Short mmCIF file of C-alpha atoms and ligand atoms in Angstrom, two decimals:
data_model
loop_
_atom_site.label_atom_id
_atom_site.label_comp_id
_atom_site.label_asym_id
_atom_site.label_seq_id
_atom_site.Cartn_x
_atom_site.Cartn_y
_atom_site.Cartn_z
CA UNK W 1 35.49 174.69 69.06
CA UNK W 2 35.87 178.50 68.80
CA UNK W 3 39.38 179.96 69.01
CA UNK W 4 40.99 180.25 72.43
CA UNK W 5 41.92 183.87 73.25
CA UNK W 6 44.23 185.64 75.65
CA UNK W 7 42.68 187.45 78.60
CA UNK W 8 44.43 190.79 78.96
CA UNK W 9 43.13 193.74 80.96
CA UNK W 10 39.64 192.27 81.15
CA UNK W 11 39.29 191.65 77.40
CA UNK W 12 39.58 188.49 75.30
CA UNK W 13 42.13 189.28 72.62
CA UNK W 14 44.29 187.72 69.92
CA UNK W 15 48.08 187.90 70.02
CA UNK W 16 49.26 191.37 69.00
CA UNK W 17 51.03 190.15 65.88
CA UNK W 18 48.11 187.86 64.98
CA UNK W 19 49.96 184.54 65.27
CA UNK W 20 48.12 181.31 66.13
CA UNK W 21 49.04 177.77 67.07
CA UNK W 22 46.87 174.70 66.59
CA UNK W 23 45.84 172.65 69.56
CA UNK W 24 45.80 168.99 68.64
CA UNK W 25 43.37 166.39 69.92
CA UNK W 26 45.88 163.66 70.85
CA UNK W 27 43.27 160.92 70.41
CA UNK W 28 42.89 161.71 66.70
CA UNK W 29 46.03 163.68 65.85
CA UNK W 30 43.77 166.40 64.37
CA UNK W 31 43.62 170.08 65.39
CA UNK W 32 40.45 170.84 67.37
CA UNK W 33 41.04 174.50 68.20
CA UNK W 34 43.79 177.10 68.09
CA UNK W 35 45.22 179.56 70.56
CA UNK W 36 47.23 182.77 70.26
CA UNK W 37 50.92 182.31 69.58
CA UNK W 38 51.75 185.26 71.80
CA UNK W 39 55.00 187.19 71.94
CA UNK W 40 56.91 189.03 74.66
CA UNK W 41 54.88 192.15 73.77
CA UNK W 42 51.65 190.38 74.79
CA UNK W 43 53.23 189.38 78.10
CA UNK W 44 54.32 192.98 78.65
CA UNK W 45 50.76 194.22 78.08
CA UNK W 46 49.41 191.64 80.50
CA UNK W 47 51.98 192.54 83.15
CA UNK W 48 51.12 196.26 82.79
CA UNK W 49 47.43 195.45 83.23
CA UNK W 50 48.18 193.33 86.29
CA UNK W 51 50.38 196.04 87.78
CA UNK W 52 47.65 198.65 87.32
CA UNK W 53 45.02 196.38 88.84
CA UNK W 54 47.16 195.54 91.88
CA UNK W 55 46.47 198.55 94.15
CA UNK W 56 42.70 198.20 93.79
CA UNK W 57 42.57 194.41 94.16
CA UNK W 58 45.02 194.20 97.05
CA UNK W 59 43.17 196.85 99.04
CA UNK W 60 39.71 195.29 98.65
CA UNK W 61 38.28 193.85 101.86
CA UNK W 62 39.22 190.18 102.06
CA UNK W 63 35.57 189.11 102.00
CA UNK W 64 35.00 190.90 98.68
CA UNK W 65 37.98 189.22 97.05
CA UNK W 66 36.86 185.87 98.38
CA UNK W 67 33.32 186.40 97.09
CA UNK W 68 34.67 187.06 93.61
CA UNK W 69 36.66 183.82 93.73
CA UNK W 70 33.61 181.89 94.93
CA UNK W 71 31.60 183.26 92.00
CA UNK W 72 34.30 181.93 89.70
CA UNK W 73 34.18 178.55 91.47
CA UNK W 74 30.39 178.44 91.01
CA UNK W 75 30.77 179.13 87.29
CA UNK W 76 33.33 176.34 86.94
CA UNK W 77 30.83 173.99 88.59
CA UNK W 78 28.06 175.23 86.32
CA UNK W 79 30.20 174.54 83.24
CA UNK W 80 31.61 171.28 84.55
CA UNK W 81 30.43 169.07 81.68
CA UNK W 82 31.64 171.43 79.01
CA UNK W 83 35.03 171.96 80.73
CA UNK W 84 35.50 168.22 81.29
CA UNK W 85 34.82 167.45 77.65
CA UNK W 86 37.24 170.15 76.53
CA UNK W 87 39.93 168.87 78.89
CA UNK W 88 39.48 165.33 77.61
CA UNK W 89 39.67 166.37 73.95
CA UNK W 90 42.61 168.70 74.52
CA UNK W 91 44.74 166.38 76.64
CA UNK W 92 43.61 162.81 75.90
CA UNK W 93 42.46 161.97 79.41
CA UNK W 94 39.35 159.86 79.90
CA UNK W 95 36.27 162.00 80.36
CA UNK W 96 35.46 160.64 83.83
CA UNK W 97 38.89 161.70 85.18
CA UNK W 98 38.19 165.27 84.06
CA UNK W 99 34.54 165.30 85.08
CA UNK W 100 34.75 163.56 88.44
CA UNK W 101 38.15 164.74 89.66
CA UNK W 102 39.88 167.56 87.83
CA UNK W 103 37.14 170.07 87.08
CA UNK W 104 35.51 169.79 90.54
CA UNK W 105 38.97 170.21 92.06
CA UNK W 106 39.55 173.36 89.96
CA UNK W 107 36.43 174.89 91.52
CA UNK W 108 37.52 173.61 94.94
CA UNK W 109 40.88 175.37 94.58
CA UNK W 110 39.12 178.75 94.38
CA UNK W 111 36.71 177.94 97.23
CA UNK W 112 39.45 176.58 99.45
CA UNK W 113 41.71 179.63 99.18
CA UNK W 114 38.76 182.04 99.35
CA UNK W 115 38.00 180.50 102.76
CA UNK W 116 41.64 180.14 103.81
CA UNK W 117 42.36 183.87 103.58
CA UNK W 118 39.21 184.67 105.52
CA UNK W 119 40.48 182.52 108.37
CA UNK W 120 44.16 183.39 108.17
CA UNK W 121 45.91 185.04 111.09
CA UNK W 122 49.40 186.46 111.30
CA UNK W 123 51.77 186.21 114.24
CA UNK W 124 52.19 188.21 117.41
CA UNK W 125 55.26 188.05 119.65
CA UNK W 126 55.05 189.49 123.13
CA UNK W 127 58.28 190.89 124.67
CA UNK W 128 56.80 191.42 128.12
CA UNK W 129 57.46 194.91 129.45
CA UNK W 130 59.65 195.84 126.49
CA UNK W 131 56.90 195.81 123.86
CA UNK W 132 55.51 193.46 121.25
CA UNK W 133 55.74 192.51 117.59
CA UNK W 134 53.10 191.78 115.05
CA UNK W 135 53.74 190.58 111.54
CA UNK W 136 51.96 191.99 108.54
CA UNK W 137 51.62 189.72 105.52
CA UNK W 138 51.18 191.74 102.37
CA UNK W 139 50.63 190.56 98.78
CA UNK W 140 53.76 190.64 96.65
CA UNK W 141 52.40 192.26 93.48
CA UNK W 142 52.24 190.64 90.05
CA UNK W 143 52.62 186.85 90.13
CA UNK W 144 53.50 184.67 87.13
CA UNK W 145 51.72 181.28 87.19
CA UNK W 146 53.15 178.74 84.74
CA UNK W 147 51.33 175.42 84.39
CA UNK W 148 51.92 172.08 82.62
CA UNK W 149 49.69 170.00 80.33
CA UNK W 150 48.95 166.95 82.43
CA UNK W 151 46.20 168.33 84.71
CA UNK W 152 45.63 171.58 82.84
CA UNK W 153 42.87 173.45 84.69
CA UNK W 154 43.42 171.69 88.03
CA UNK W 155 47.06 172.78 88.32
CA UNK W 156 46.57 176.21 86.72
CA UNK W 157 43.89 177.10 89.29
CA UNK W 158 45.94 175.59 92.14
CA UNK W 159 48.37 178.46 91.51
CA UNK W 160 46.00 181.24 90.49
CA UNK W 161 43.58 180.78 93.41
CA UNK W 162 46.03 181.37 96.30
CA UNK W 163 47.82 184.14 94.40
CA UNK W 164 44.56 186.06 93.89
CA UNK W 165 43.09 185.25 97.29
CA UNK W 166 46.10 186.79 99.04
CA UNK W 167 45.65 190.01 97.03
CA UNK W 168 48.16 189.60 94.21
CA UNK W 169 47.31 190.04 90.57
CA UNK W 170 48.22 187.33 88.08
CA UNK W 171 49.60 186.70 84.63
CA UNK W 172 48.99 183.03 83.92
CA UNK W 173 50.64 180.91 81.25
CA UNK W 174 48.97 177.57 80.52
CA UNK W 175 50.76 174.86 78.56
CA UNK W 176 50.71 175.47 74.81
CA UNK W 177 49.69 171.81 74.43
CA UNK W 178 46.48 172.22 76.44
CA UNK W 179 45.15 175.79 76.21
CA UNK W 180 41.42 175.04 75.92
CA UNK W 181 40.15 175.10 79.51
CA UNK W 182 42.39 178.04 80.39
CA UNK W 183 40.66 179.87 77.53
CA UNK W 184 37.28 179.08 79.09
CA UNK W 185 38.58 180.17 82.50
CA UNK W 186 39.32 183.59 80.98
CA UNK W 187 35.71 183.88 79.81
CA UNK W 188 34.38 182.75 83.19
CA UNK W 189 36.61 185.23 85.04
CA UNK W 190 34.93 188.05 83.11
CA UNK W 191 31.50 186.60 83.83
CA UNK W 192 32.37 186.29 87.53
CA UNK W 193 33.10 190.02 87.57
CA UNK W 194 36.80 189.87 88.43
CA UNK W 195 38.03 193.44 87.99
CA UNK W 196 39.97 193.95 84.76
CA UNK W 197 43.66 193.20 84.93
CA UNK W 198 43.38 191.09 88.10
CA UNK W 199 43.71 187.83 86.15
CA UNK W 200 45.44 187.80 82.78
CA UNK W 201 46.10 184.69 80.71
CA UNK W 202 48.65 184.64 77.90
CA UNK W 203 48.92 181.62 75.61
CA UNK W 204 51.94 180.59 73.61
CA UNK W 205 55.31 178.96 73.59
CA UNK W 206 57.14 178.32 76.87
CA UNK W 207 60.46 179.63 75.64
CA UNK W 208 58.81 182.91 74.54
CA UNK W 209 55.83 183.65 76.80
CA UNK W 210 57.01 181.69 79.84
CA UNK W 211 60.53 183.02 79.58
CA UNK W 212 59.38 186.65 79.26
CA UNK W 213 57.22 186.23 82.33
CA UNK W 214 60.16 184.86 84.31
CA UNK W 215 62.55 187.61 83.28
CA UNK W 216 60.05 190.49 83.41
CA UNK W 217 61.27 193.04 85.96
CA UNK W 218 57.74 193.74 87.25
CA UNK W 219 56.99 190.09 88.04
CA UNK W 220 58.60 189.39 91.40
CA UNK W 221 57.04 185.99 92.04
CA UNK W 222 56.96 182.91 89.84
CA UNK W 223 55.12 179.72 90.60
CA UNK W 224 55.92 176.94 88.16
CA UNK W 225 54.87 173.34 87.68
CA UNK W 226 56.52 171.32 84.95
CA UNK W 227 59.62 169.40 84.02
CA UNK W 228 62.84 169.47 86.05
CA UNK W 229 64.96 170.78 83.17
CA UNK W 230 62.54 173.68 82.58
CA UNK W 231 62.59 174.35 86.31
CA UNK W 232 66.38 174.58 86.22
CA UNK W 233 66.18 177.12 83.37
CA UNK W 234 63.67 179.20 85.31
CA UNK W 235 65.83 179.14 88.43
CA UNK W 236 68.82 180.24 86.34
CA UNK W 237 66.90 183.24 84.99
CA UNK W 238 65.07 184.20 88.18
CA UNK W 239 67.94 183.65 90.67
CA UNK W 240 70.09 186.68 89.79
CA UNK W 241 66.92 188.81 89.69
CA UNK W 242 66.14 187.79 93.31
CA UNK W 243 62.65 186.65 92.47
CA UNK W 244 60.68 184.38 94.73
CA UNK W 245 60.15 181.07 92.96
CA UNK W 246 58.28 177.90 93.68
CA UNK W 247 59.11 174.91 91.49
CA UNK W 248 56.97 171.76 91.38
CA UNK W 249 58.90 169.35 89.17
CA UNK W 250 59.20 165.75 88.10
CA UNK W 251 59.08 162.51 90.04
CA UNK W 252 60.02 158.85 90.00
CA UNK W 253 57.76 157.73 92.77
CA UNK W 254 58.16 154.42 94.58
CA UNK W 255 55.29 152.19 95.65
CA UNK W 256 56.51 149.99 98.49
CA UNK W 257 54.62 146.72 98.99
CA UNK W 258 55.74 145.33 102.34
CA UNK W 259 55.90 141.73 103.47
CA UNK W 260 52.61 142.03 105.34
CA UNK W 261 50.68 144.14 102.79
CA UNK W 262 46.99 143.41 102.26
CA UNK W 263 47.28 142.80 98.52
CA UNK W 264 43.55 142.47 97.88
CA UNK W 265 43.01 145.87 99.33
CA UNK W 266 46.11 147.45 97.80
CA UNK W 267 45.87 146.14 94.25
CA UNK W 268 43.19 148.44 92.75
CA UNK W 269 44.94 151.46 94.24
CA UNK W 270 48.35 150.40 92.94
CA UNK W 271 46.92 149.88 89.44
CA UNK W 272 45.29 153.32 89.62
CA UNK W 273 48.48 154.93 90.93
CA UNK W 274 50.45 153.51 88.02
CA UNK W 275 48.09 154.29 85.13
CA UNK W 276 45.74 157.14 85.99
CA UNK W 277 45.81 159.74 83.23
CA UNK W 278 48.06 157.31 81.28
CA UNK W 279 50.70 157.62 84.00
CA UNK W 280 50.95 161.34 83.34
CA UNK W 281 50.45 162.57 86.89
CA UNK W 282 53.54 163.71 88.72
CA UNK W 283 52.33 161.65 91.72
CA UNK W 284 51.92 158.38 89.81
CA UNK W 285 53.84 155.44 91.24
CA UNK W 286 56.27 154.36 88.55
CA UNK W 287 58.57 152.04 90.54
CA UNK W 288 56.80 149.23 92.34
CA UNK W 289 59.03 147.66 94.99
CA UNK W 290 57.65 144.38 96.33
CA UNK W 291 58.96 142.24 99.20
CA UNK W 292 60.40 139.18 97.49
CA UNK W 293 58.28 136.80 99.58
CA UNK W 294 55.15 138.35 97.99
CA UNK W 295 56.48 139.08 94.50
CA UNK W 296 55.01 136.08 92.74
CA UNK W 297 51.62 136.55 94.36
CA UNK W 298 51.76 140.26 93.54
CA UNK W 299 52.45 139.65 89.85
CA UNK W 300 49.68 137.05 89.68
CA UNK W 301 47.23 139.69 90.84
CA UNK W 302 48.75 142.70 89.10
CA UNK W 303 49.34 141.55 85.52
CA UNK W 304 45.78 140.33 84.79
CA UNK W 305 44.36 143.55 86.20
CA UNK W 306 46.68 145.69 84.07
CA UNK W 307 46.02 143.61 80.96
CA UNK W 308 42.28 144.01 81.52
CA UNK W 309 42.48 147.83 81.42
CA UNK W 310 40.86 149.17 78.26
CA UNK W 311 42.81 151.78 76.32
CA UNK W 312 40.65 153.67 73.85
CA UNK W 313 38.63 156.73 72.96
CA UNK W 314 38.92 159.15 75.90
CA UNK W 315 35.26 160.13 75.41
CA UNK W 316 34.06 156.51 75.62
CA UNK W 317 32.90 155.76 79.18
CA UNK W 318 34.23 152.20 78.77
CA UNK W 319 37.84 153.40 78.39
CA UNK W 320 40.15 153.18 81.41
CA UNK W 321 43.07 154.86 79.64
CA UNK W 322 42.94 157.47 76.88
CA UNK W 323 45.67 158.93 74.69
CA UNK W 324 49.05 160.31 75.69
CA UNK W 325 49.30 164.06 75.30
CA UNK W 326 51.04 164.06 71.91
CA UNK W 327 52.76 161.91 69.30
CA UNK W 328 56.09 163.39 70.38
CA UNK W 329 55.49 162.36 73.97
CA UNK W 330 54.40 158.88 72.85
CA UNK W 331 57.68 158.56 70.92
CA UNK W 332 59.61 159.51 74.05
CA UNK W 333 57.76 156.96 76.19
CA UNK W 334 58.20 154.22 73.58
CA UNK W 335 61.91 155.01 73.40
CA UNK W 336 62.09 154.28 77.14
CA UNK W 337 60.47 150.87 76.57
CA UNK W 338 63.16 150.12 73.96
CA UNK W 339 65.79 151.39 76.37
CA UNK W 340 64.43 149.07 79.07
CA UNK W 341 64.80 146.11 76.71
CA UNK W 342 68.39 147.10 75.95
CA UNK W 343 69.05 147.40 79.69
CA UNK W 344 68.03 143.77 80.16
CA UNK W 345 64.39 144.35 81.14
CA UNK W 346 61.45 142.20 80.13
CA UNK W 347 58.10 143.63 79.04
CA UNK W 348 55.68 141.63 81.18
CA UNK W 349 52.62 143.20 79.54
CA UNK W 350 51.70 146.06 77.20
CA UNK W 351 54.43 147.93 75.36
CA UNK W 352 52.53 148.47 72.12
CA UNK W 353 49.65 150.35 70.52
CA UNK W 354 46.29 148.71 71.37
CA UNK W 355 45.41 146.60 68.33
CA UNK W 356 41.69 147.27 68.04
CA UNK W 357 41.13 150.99 67.98
CA UNK W 358 38.44 152.54 65.76
CA UNK W 359 39.61 154.14 62.48
CA UNK W 360 38.79 157.59 63.86
CA UNK W 361 41.72 157.15 66.30
CA UNK W 362 44.29 156.13 63.67
CA UNK W 363 46.40 159.24 64.26
CA UNK W 364 46.10 159.07 68.06
CA UNK W 365 48.91 158.70 70.61
CA UNK W 366 47.90 155.43 72.28
CA UNK W 367 49.95 152.97 74.28
CA UNK W 368 48.84 149.96 76.29
CA UNK W 369 49.67 150.06 80.00
CA UNK W 370 53.11 148.56 80.26
CA UNK W 371 54.83 146.62 83.03
CA UNK W 372 58.60 146.14 83.01
CA UNK W 373 60.53 143.62 85.08
CA UNK W 374 64.08 142.50 85.67
CA UNK W 375 65.72 145.92 85.57
CA UNK W 376 68.55 146.88 87.92
CA UNK W 377 68.01 149.82 90.27
CA UNK W 378 70.75 151.88 88.67
CA UNK W 379 69.57 151.71 85.04
CA UNK W 380 68.16 154.76 83.30
CA UNK W 381 64.68 153.27 83.09
CA UNK W 382 64.58 153.05 86.89
CA UNK W 383 66.19 156.45 87.43
CA UNK W 384 64.59 158.82 84.90
CA UNK W 385 61.05 160.13 84.77
CA UNK W 386 59.13 158.50 81.90
CA UNK W 387 55.76 160.17 82.57
CA UNK W 388 53.68 157.61 80.70
CA UNK W 389 51.80 154.34 81.27
CA UNK W 390 54.95 152.43 82.15
CA UNK W 391 55.91 150.93 85.52
CA UNK W 392 58.84 148.85 86.57
CA UNK W 393 58.47 146.14 89.24
CA UNK W 394 61.42 145.12 91.42
CA UNK W 395 61.75 142.72 94.33
CA UNK W 396 63.49 143.56 97.62
CA UNK W 397 64.71 141.34 100.44
CA UNK W 398 64.47 143.59 103.49
CA UNK W 399 62.50 146.69 104.36
CA UNK W 400 65.76 148.57 104.89
CA UNK W 401 66.68 147.76 101.29
CA UNK W 402 63.26 149.05 100.16
CA UNK W 403 63.94 152.39 101.84
CA UNK W 404 67.40 152.62 100.25
CA UNK W 405 65.97 151.90 96.81
CA UNK W 406 63.07 154.28 97.31
CA UNK W 407 65.61 157.03 97.99
CA UNK W 408 68.09 156.01 95.31
CA UNK W 409 66.82 158.33 92.53
CA UNK W 410 67.37 162.04 91.89
CA UNK W 411 63.71 162.76 92.69
CA UNK W 412 61.68 162.88 95.90
CA UNK W 413 58.09 163.82 95.21
CA UNK W 414 55.75 161.11 96.49
CA UNK W 415 55.69 157.55 97.79
CA UNK W 416 53.02 155.07 98.79
CA UNK W 417 53.64 152.35 101.36
CA UNK W 418 51.40 149.30 101.68
CA UNK W 419 51.62 147.60 105.06
CA UNK W 420 49.48 146.62 108.04
CA UNK W 421 52.35 147.07 110.47
CA UNK W 422 51.91 150.41 112.18
CA UNK W 423 55.45 150.93 113.38
CA UNK W 424 56.88 149.84 110.02
CA UNK W 425 54.69 152.41 108.28
CA UNK W 426 55.77 155.25 110.55
CA UNK W 427 59.42 154.17 110.49
CA UNK W 428 59.54 154.05 106.70
CA UNK W 429 57.66 157.34 106.33
CA UNK W 430 60.32 159.01 108.47
CA UNK W 431 63.17 157.62 106.33
CA UNK W 432 61.91 158.02 102.78
CA UNK W 433 62.95 161.32 101.21
CA UNK W 434 59.71 162.50 99.63
CA UNK W 435 57.39 165.45 100.08
CA UNK W 436 54.27 163.27 100.29
CA UNK W 437 53.98 159.79 101.76
CA UNK W 438 50.74 157.87 101.53
CA UNK W 439 50.22 154.83 103.74
CA UNK W 440 47.63 152.37 102.43
CA UNK W 441 46.21 154.95 100.07
CA UNK W 442 47.20 157.03 97.04
CA UNK W 443 46.24 160.48 95.79
CA UNK W 444 44.19 161.28 98.86
CA UNK W 445 44.57 165.04 99.06
CA UNK W 446 43.85 167.51 101.83
CA UNK W 447 44.39 171.02 100.46
CA UNK W 448 45.63 172.27 103.84
CA UNK W 449 48.74 170.07 103.75
CA UNK W 450 52.16 171.01 102.31
CA UNK W 451 52.61 169.85 98.74
CA UNK W 452 55.97 169.64 96.98
CA UNK W 453 59.10 167.64 96.46
CA UNK W 454 62.59 166.92 97.73
CA UNK W 455 65.72 166.95 95.57
CA UNK W 456 65.06 167.42 91.85
CA UNK W 457 61.32 167.25 92.43
CA UNK W 458 61.19 170.86 93.40
CA UNK W 459 61.81 173.87 95.54
CA UNK W 460 59.21 175.18 97.97
CA UNK W 461 55.78 173.93 98.95
CA UNK W 462 52.25 174.67 97.81
CA UNK W 463 48.97 174.18 99.66
CA UNK W 464 47.36 175.65 102.78
CA UNK W 465 49.54 177.86 104.96
CA UNK W 466 52.57 177.28 102.74
CA UNK W 467 50.82 178.92 99.81
CA UNK W 468 49.58 181.83 101.91
CA UNK W 469 53.16 182.46 102.99
CA UNK W 470 54.62 182.06 99.52
CA UNK W 471 52.31 184.63 97.99
CA UNK W 472 52.80 187.23 100.73
CA UNK W 473 55.74 189.22 102.04
CA UNK W 474 56.16 189.69 105.75
CA UNK W 475 56.86 192.92 107.59
CA UNK W 476 57.46 192.68 111.29
CA UNK W 477 56.28 195.72 113.23
CA UNK W 478 57.89 196.13 116.64
CA UNK W 479 56.14 198.39 119.17
CA UNK W 480 58.39 199.44 122.01
CA UNK W 481 56.89 200.44 125.38
CA UNK W 482 58.03 203.54 127.25
CA UNK W 483 60.43 202.38 129.98
P1 LIG G 1 57.34 171.63 80.76
O1 LIG G 1 58.43 171.96 81.72
O2 LIG G 1 57.69 171.28 79.39
O3 LIG G 1 56.30 172.84 80.64
C1 LIG G 1 55.63 173.38 81.75
C2 LIG G 1 55.25 174.81 81.45
O4 LIG G 1 56.44 175.60 81.36
C3 LIG G 1 54.51 175.01 80.13
O5 LIG G 1 53.51 175.99 80.29
C4 LIG G 1 55.61 175.51 79.21
O6 LIG G 1 55.13 176.27 78.15
C5 LIG G 1 56.43 176.36 80.17
N1 LIG G 1 57.82 176.60 79.75
C6 LIG G 1 58.58 175.85 78.91
N2 LIG G 1 59.81 176.41 78.78
C7 LIG G 1 59.83 177.52 79.57
C8 LIG G 1 60.81 178.50 79.87
N3 LIG G 1 62.03 178.46 79.35
N4 LIG G 1 60.49 179.47 80.74
C9 LIG G 1 59.27 179.51 81.33
N5 LIG G 1 58.29 178.62 81.06
C10 LIG G 1 58.57 177.62 80.20
O7 LIG G 1 56.50 170.48 81.48
P2 LIG G 1 55.30 169.67 80.88
O8 LIG G 1 55.87 168.72 79.88
O9 LIG G 1 54.20 170.60 80.50
O10 LIG G 1 54.79 168.86 82.16
C11 LIG G 1 55.25 167.60 82.51
C12 LIG G 1 56.21 167.71 83.68
O11 LIG G 1 55.59 168.38 84.75
C13 LIG G 1 56.62 166.37 84.21
O12 LIG G 1 58.00 166.37 84.47
C14 LIG G 1 55.85 166.27 85.52
O13 LIG G 1 56.44 165.44 86.50
C15 LIG G 1 55.83 167.68 85.95
N6 LIG G 1 54.75 167.92 86.90
C16 LIG G 1 55.07 168.15 88.21
C17 LIG G 1 54.06 168.34 89.14
C18 LIG G 1 54.37 168.61 90.59
O14 LIG G 1 53.48 169.05 91.30
N7 LIG G 1 55.57 168.37 91.07
C19 LIG G 1 52.73 168.31 88.72
C20 LIG G 1 52.45 168.07 87.39
C21 LIG G 1 53.47 167.88 86.48
#
């Protein structure tokens, strides 16, 4: 594939000092493209371009901005096959996940926010005879959008779309592990006719490019998705500078299988929630809590289904799981499986490299879907985010205990509850500390709803109204009447 380039001030450019970094195909361990290894100077150029573009972009009629974003959405759709293939090669995900879910959703992000701003209203407060108030919502200026590697284009555009739709200009920083589709987005933004400087994309290391973006005095707003420890570093830098930050961080999401759950119906969804994208979705269910009266039956259904999943070439339509994002990440996930053993856990299935992979994939980061059992709630394996194809199954004796265990981790991103008892579902949903609760479903998304986490899973909310508020600053105007 051709080199990935930065998009700065409407032009596709190399890093100023000419540095590059290889992007590795995690299924083969071989480089498949390279991207600029940018420096703080490249970020500074991008921020200047964004600052200069801001007055023009923010004062365009809303419909014109929205039309530009819809053109970009149309181009993403037009290039869906190419983008999906790139995403699969760059990240290791199976092609169908990219083609059927992630790339269409990237286009949908632009269309959704293009429409949302056209229908947005701000508030009005009547004070009777004394006067009234109306609230202006104005774009905040240059926004820094920092994205992770797990759903590269999907999550990058989930930030860029609302930032641009509300009239801000953007400097985006994709993950250095998965730069390819962000590179294509830069090309498509030019083709869509986005005015120069409105969207800038700078590739490179998080500690260099990401950090410069966070500390840059002209970037007042940072939206970040990634690991909790990186989020803490960003908060530490941005806090004293009084920046507005949104942090979407890690998770350790429970799946609660109640006494009355319809297991036939639930099972395919629970398998999907555990192993989609090799378990590398922040919303994946990684702790399965099953009412003890159904535990044996659950395992009888679950283990054969998990063992039947095929792990292999991400481009092969027969594969259910592809590669993990990198060898380093695979090492980290495997270390957790060893840790689980040392904590007294049993590997009920998986836990190793699939034995029959083609030679071409010798250097790839593959791991069979893995199920752990027999671990206490308090152990590290049940408390820390693993972010791989590894789930732990625990039994519980009462639904109150299930709620306590669901909450007994430092995270609070998502939860799924499987039950046919209506009042139990509502009661649990009101007591589990998580930003998203699914009842009898998983990963069903409505872009109008608030998205984000409790506790160490994040600060702030994305989606719908929440995003429109985050990317705008309010000014209340009070009109007093003559007495
Ligand atoms: P990461 O924190 O390592 O990197 C995320 C991004 O931050 C990358 O672009 C990286 O280059 C950049 N970065 C790194 N150091 C930085 C710094 N000091 N300053 C500014 N930017 C910096 O995360 P990752 O490994 O790419 O992603 C996996 C993590 O993301 C997991 O913990 C996962 O749960 C989380 N995640 C959360 C959500 C959510 O919505 N809550 C969604 C997806 C992923």
